[in-house]
mmCIF file of C-alpha atoms in Angstrom:
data_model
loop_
_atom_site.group_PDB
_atom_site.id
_atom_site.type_symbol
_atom_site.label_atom_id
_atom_site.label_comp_id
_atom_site.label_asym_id
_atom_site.label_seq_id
_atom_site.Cartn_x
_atom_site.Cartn_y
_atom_site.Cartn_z
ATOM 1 C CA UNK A 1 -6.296 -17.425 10.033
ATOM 2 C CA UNK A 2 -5.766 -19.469 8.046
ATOM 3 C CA UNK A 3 -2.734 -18.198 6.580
ATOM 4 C CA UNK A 4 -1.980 -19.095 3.793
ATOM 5 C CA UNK A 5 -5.457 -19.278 2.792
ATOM 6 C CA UNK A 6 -7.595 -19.707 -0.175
ATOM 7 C CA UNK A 7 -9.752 -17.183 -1.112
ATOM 8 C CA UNK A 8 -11.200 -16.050 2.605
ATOM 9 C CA UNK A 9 -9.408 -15.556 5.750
ATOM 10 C CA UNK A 10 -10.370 -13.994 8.910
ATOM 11 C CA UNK A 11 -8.469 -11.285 10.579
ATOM 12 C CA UNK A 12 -9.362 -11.269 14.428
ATOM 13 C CA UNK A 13 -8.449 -7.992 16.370
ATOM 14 C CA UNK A 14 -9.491 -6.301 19.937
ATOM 15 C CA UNK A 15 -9.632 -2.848 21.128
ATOM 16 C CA UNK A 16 -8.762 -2.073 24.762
ATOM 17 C CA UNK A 17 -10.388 1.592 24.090
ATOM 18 C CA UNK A 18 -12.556 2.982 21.322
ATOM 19 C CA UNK A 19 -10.573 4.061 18.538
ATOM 20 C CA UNK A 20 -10.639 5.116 14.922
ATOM 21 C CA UNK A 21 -9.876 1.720 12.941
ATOM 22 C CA UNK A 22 -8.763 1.339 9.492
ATOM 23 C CA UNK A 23 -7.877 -2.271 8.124
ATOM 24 C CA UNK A 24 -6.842 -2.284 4.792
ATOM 25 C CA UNK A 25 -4.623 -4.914 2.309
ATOM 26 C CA UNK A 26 -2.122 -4.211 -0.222
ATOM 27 C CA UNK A 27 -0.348 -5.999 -2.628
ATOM 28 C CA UNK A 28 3.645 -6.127 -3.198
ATOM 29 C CA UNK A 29 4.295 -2.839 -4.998
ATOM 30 C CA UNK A 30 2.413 -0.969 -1.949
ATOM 31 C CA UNK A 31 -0.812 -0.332 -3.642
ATOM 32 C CA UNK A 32 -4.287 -0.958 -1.188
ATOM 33 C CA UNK A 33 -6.461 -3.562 -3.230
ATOM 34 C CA UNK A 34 -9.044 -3.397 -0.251
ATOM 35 C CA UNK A 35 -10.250 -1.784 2.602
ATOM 36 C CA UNK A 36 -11.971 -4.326 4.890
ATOM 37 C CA UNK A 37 -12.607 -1.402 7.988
ATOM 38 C CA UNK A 38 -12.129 2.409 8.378
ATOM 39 C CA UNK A 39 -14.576 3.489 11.056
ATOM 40 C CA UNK A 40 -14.976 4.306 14.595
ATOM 41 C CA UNK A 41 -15.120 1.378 17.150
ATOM 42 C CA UNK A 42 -15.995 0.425 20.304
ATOM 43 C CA UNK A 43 -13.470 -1.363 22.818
ATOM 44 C CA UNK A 44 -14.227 -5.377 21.982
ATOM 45 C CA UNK A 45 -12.878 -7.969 20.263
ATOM 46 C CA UNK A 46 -13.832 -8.291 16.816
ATOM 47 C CA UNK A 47 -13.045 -10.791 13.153
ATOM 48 C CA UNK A 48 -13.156 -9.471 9.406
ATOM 49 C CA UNK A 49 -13.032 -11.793 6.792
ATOM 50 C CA UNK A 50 -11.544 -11.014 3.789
ATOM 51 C CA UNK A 51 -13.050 -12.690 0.572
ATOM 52 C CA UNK A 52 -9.857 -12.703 -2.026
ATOM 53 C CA UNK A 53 -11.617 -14.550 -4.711
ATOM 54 C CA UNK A 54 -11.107 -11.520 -7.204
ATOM 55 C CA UNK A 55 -7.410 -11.180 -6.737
ATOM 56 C CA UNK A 56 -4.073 -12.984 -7.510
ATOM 57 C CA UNK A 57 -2.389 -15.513 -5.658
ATOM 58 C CA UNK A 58 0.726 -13.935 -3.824
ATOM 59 C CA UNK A 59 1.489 -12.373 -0.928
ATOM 60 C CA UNK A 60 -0.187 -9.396 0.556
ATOM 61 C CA UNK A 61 0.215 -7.098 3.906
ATOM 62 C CA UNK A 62 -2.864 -6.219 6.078
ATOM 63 C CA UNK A 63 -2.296 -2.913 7.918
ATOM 64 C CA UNK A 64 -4.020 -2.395 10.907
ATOM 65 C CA UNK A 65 -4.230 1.465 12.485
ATOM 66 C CA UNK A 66 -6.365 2.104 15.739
ATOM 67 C CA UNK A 67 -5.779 5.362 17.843
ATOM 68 C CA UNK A 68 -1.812 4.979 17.680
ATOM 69 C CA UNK A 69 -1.242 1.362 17.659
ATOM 70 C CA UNK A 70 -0.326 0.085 14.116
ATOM 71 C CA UNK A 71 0.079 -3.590 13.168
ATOM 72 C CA UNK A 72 1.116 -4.836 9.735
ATOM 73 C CA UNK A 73 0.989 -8.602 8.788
ATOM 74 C CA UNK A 74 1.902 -10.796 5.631
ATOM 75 C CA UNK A 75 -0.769 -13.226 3.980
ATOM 76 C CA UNK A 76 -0.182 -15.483 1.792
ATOM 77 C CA UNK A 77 -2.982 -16.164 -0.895
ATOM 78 C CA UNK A 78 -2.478 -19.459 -2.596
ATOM 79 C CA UNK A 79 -5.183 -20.419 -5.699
#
């Protein structure tokens, strides 16, 4: 939230066990333009923000892996 959002938005996110998380963005054509989390975690509920100051407005996909669960969402940035 928010999305869309301009340039910071927070992705919020729990773990029911603790897991190996990586979080990262990419742009249209598939390519990561950041990697917000890629680390071990404890079971909790958690919130990255993700300052997108430096990139262009469009849309982008946040793809979330822990253990085997895998979540990918659309975000629209908007300058």
């Amino acid at each position: 939230y928010p999305n869309p959002f301009n340039p910071v938005t927070t992705i919020s996110f729990g773990l029911d066990l603790d897991a190996d998380v990586s979080i990262q963005v990419y742009n249209l054509q598939g390519r990561i333009v950041e990697t917000l989390v890629n680390q071990n975690m404890q079971a909790g509920r958690y919130s990255v923000a993700w300052d997108a100051d430096q990139h262009s407005s469009g849309v982008y996909f946040v793809k979330m892996i822990a253990g085997d669960h895998v979540s990918t969402k659309k975000l629209l940035l908007i300058k």
